[in-house]
PDB file of C-alpha atoms in Angstrom:
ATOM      1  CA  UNK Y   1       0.000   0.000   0.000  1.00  0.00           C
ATOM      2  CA  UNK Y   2       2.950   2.458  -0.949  1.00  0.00           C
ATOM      3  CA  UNK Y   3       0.511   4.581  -3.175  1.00  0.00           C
ATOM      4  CA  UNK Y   4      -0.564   8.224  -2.229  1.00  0.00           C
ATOM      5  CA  UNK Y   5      -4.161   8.749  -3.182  1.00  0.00           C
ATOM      6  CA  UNK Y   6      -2.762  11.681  -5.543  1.00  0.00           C
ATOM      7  CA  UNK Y   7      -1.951   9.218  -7.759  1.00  0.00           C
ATOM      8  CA  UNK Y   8      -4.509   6.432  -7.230  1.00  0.00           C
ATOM      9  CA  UNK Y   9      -6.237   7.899 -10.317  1.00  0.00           C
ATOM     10  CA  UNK Y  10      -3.302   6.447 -12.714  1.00  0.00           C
ATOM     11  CA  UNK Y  11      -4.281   3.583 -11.850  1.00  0.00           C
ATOM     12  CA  UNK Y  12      -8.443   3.707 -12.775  1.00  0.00           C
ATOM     13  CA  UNK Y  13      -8.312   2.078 -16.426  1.00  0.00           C
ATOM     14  CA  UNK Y  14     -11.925   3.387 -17.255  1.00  0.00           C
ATOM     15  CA  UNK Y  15     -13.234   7.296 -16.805  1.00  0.00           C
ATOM     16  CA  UNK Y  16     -15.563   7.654 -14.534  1.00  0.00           C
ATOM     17  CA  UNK Y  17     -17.210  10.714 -11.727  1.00  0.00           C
ATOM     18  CA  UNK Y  18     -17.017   7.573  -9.179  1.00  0.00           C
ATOM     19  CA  UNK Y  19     -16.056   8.921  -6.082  1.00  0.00           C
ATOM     20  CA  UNK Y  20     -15.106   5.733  -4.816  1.00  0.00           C
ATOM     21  CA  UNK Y  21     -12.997   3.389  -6.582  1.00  0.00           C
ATOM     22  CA  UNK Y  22     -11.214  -0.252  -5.204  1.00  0.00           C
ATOM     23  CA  UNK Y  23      -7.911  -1.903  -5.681  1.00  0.00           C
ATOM     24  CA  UNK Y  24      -6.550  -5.124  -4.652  1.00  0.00           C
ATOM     25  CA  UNK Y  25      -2.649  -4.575  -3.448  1.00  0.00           C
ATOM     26  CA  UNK Y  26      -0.070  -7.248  -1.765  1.00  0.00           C
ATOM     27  CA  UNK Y  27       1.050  -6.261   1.843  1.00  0.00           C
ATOM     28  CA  UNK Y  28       3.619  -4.264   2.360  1.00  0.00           C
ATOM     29  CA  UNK Y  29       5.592  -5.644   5.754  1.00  0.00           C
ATOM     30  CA  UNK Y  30       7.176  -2.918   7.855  1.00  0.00           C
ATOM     31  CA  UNK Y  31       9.993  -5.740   9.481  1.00  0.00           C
ATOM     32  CA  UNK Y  32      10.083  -8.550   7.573  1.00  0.00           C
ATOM     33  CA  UNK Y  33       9.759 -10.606  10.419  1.00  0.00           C
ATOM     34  CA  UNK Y  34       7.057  -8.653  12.217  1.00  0.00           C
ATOM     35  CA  UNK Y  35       3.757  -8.427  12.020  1.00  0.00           C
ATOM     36  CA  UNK Y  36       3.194  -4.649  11.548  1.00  0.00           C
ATOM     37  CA  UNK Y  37       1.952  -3.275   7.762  1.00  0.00           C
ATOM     38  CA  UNK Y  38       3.885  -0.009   6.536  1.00  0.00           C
ATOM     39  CA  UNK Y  39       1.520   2.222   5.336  1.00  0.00           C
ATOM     40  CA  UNK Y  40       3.872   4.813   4.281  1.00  0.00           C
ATOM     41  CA  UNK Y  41       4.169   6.674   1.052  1.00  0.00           C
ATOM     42  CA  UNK Y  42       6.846   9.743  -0.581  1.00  0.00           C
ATOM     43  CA  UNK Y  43       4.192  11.800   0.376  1.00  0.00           C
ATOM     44  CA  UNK Y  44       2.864  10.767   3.781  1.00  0.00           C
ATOM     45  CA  UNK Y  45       1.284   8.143   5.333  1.00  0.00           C
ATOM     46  CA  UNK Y  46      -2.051   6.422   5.826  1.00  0.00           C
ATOM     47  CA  UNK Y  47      -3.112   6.298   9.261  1.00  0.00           C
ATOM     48  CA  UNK Y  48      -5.896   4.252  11.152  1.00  0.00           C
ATOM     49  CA  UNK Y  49      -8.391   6.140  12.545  1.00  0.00           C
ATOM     50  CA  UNK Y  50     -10.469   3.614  15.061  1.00  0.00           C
ATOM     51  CA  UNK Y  51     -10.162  -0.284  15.822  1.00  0.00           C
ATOM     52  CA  UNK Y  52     -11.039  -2.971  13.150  1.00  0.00           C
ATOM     53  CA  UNK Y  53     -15.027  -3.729  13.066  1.00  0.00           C
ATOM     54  CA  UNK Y  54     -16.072  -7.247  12.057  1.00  0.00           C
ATOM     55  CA  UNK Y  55     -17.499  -7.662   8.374  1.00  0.00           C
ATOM     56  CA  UNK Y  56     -20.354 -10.167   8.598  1.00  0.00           C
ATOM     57  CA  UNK Y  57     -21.816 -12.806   5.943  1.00  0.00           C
ATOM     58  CA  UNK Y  58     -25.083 -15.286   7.828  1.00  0.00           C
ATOM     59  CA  UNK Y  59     -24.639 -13.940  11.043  1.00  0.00           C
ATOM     60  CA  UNK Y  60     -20.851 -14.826  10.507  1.00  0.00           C
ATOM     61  CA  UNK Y  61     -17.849 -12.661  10.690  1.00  0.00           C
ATOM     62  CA  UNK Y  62     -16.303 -13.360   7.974  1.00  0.00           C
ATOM     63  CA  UNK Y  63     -13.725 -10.139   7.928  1.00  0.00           C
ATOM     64  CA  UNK Y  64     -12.668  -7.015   9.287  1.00  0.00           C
ATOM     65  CA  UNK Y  65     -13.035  -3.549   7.745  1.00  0.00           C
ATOM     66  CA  UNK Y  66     -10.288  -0.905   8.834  1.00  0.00           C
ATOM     67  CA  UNK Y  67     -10.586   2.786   8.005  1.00  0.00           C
ATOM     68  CA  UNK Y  68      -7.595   4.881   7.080  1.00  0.00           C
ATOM     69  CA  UNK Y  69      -7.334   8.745   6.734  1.00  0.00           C
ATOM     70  CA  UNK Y  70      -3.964   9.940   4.344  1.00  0.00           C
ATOM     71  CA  UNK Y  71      -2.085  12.243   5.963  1.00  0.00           C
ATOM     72  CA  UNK Y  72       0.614  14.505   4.039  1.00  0.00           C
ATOM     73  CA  UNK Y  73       4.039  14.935   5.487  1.00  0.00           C
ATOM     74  CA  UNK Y  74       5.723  12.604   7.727  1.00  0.00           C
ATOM     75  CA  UNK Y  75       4.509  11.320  11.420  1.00  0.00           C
ATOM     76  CA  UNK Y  76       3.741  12.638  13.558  1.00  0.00           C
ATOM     77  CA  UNK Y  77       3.655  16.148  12.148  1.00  0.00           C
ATOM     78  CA  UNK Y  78       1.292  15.134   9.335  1.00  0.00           C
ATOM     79  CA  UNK Y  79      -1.667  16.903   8.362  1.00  0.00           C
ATOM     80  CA  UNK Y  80      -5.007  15.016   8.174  1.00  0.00           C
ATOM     81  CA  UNK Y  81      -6.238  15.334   4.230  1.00  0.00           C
ATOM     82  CA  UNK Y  82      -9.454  13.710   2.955  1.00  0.00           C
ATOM     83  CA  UNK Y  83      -8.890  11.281   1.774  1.00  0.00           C
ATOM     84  CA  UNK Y  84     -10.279   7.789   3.243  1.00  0.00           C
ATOM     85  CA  UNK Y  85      -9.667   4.121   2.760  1.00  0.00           C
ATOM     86  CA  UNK Y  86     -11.440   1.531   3.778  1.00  0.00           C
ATOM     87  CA  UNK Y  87      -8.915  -1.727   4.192  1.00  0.00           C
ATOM     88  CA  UNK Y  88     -10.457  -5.278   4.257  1.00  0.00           C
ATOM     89  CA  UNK Y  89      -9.289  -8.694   4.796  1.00  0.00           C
ATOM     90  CA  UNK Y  90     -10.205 -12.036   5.344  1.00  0.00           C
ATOM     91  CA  UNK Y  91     -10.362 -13.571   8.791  1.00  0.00           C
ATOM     92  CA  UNK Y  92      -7.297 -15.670   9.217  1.00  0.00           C
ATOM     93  CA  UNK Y  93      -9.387 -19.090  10.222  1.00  0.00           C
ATOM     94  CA  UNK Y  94     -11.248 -18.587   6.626  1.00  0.00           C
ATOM     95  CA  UNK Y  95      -7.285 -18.561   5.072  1.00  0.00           C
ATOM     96  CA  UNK Y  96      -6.450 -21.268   7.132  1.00  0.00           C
ATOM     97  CA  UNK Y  97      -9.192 -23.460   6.024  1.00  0.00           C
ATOM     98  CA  UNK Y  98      -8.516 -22.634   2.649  1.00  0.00           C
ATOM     99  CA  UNK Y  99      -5.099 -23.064   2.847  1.00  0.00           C
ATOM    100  CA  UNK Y 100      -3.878 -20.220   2.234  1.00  0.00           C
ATOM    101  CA  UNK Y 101      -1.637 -19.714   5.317  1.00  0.00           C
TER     102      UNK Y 101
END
C-alpha cells in the first residue's frame, strides 16, 4: 500500500465521476519478520483512525473492515487530508481453512 491517493487515479483504467474506486494490493511488511503493515508513502502516510469492526456474511464474521485517513508529510507532524480508505481482509481461520496460510 505504498501509493498516495494523488496518484490512485493512474491507476483507474476506465473514466468515470465515481467517487469511490477499489484496488486489490499485496502487503507491504514494515519488518520482515514482524507483524506490523507499513503504510507509508513519498508523500505521507495512511493512518488508522479507530479499531477494526467485524465484516459479517449469515450472522458470521467473515472479515474485518479498517478505516484509514492519508495524511501529508511525515509522522507525527502530518496533516489530516481527505482522503479515506477503507482496508479489508479475510479472517485468518477462513485462510487457514482454505489453505492459504
Amino acid at each position: 500500500m505504498s501509493f498516495s491517493p494523488f496518484f490512485n487515479q493512474n491507476y483507474v483504467f476506465f473514466k468515470t465521476r465515481d467517487q469511490e474506486w477499489y484496488f486489490f494490493s499485496a502487503v507491504d511488511k514494515k519488518y520482515v519478520n514482524g507483524s506490523r503493515l507499513n503504510r507509508a508513502t513519498g508523500k505521507g502516510y495512511w493512518k488508522a483512525t479507530r479499531k477494526d469492526r467485524s465484516v459479517y456474511h449469515n450472522n458470521k464474521t467473515v472479515g474485518m473492515k479498517k478505516t484509514l485517513v492519508f495524511h501529508s508529510g511525515r509522522a507525527p507532524d502530518g496533516k489530516r487530508t481527505n482522503w479515506v480508505m477503507h482496508e479489508y481482509r479475510l479472517c485468518d481461520s477462513d485462510l487457514e481453512t482454505a489453505a492459504i496460510i
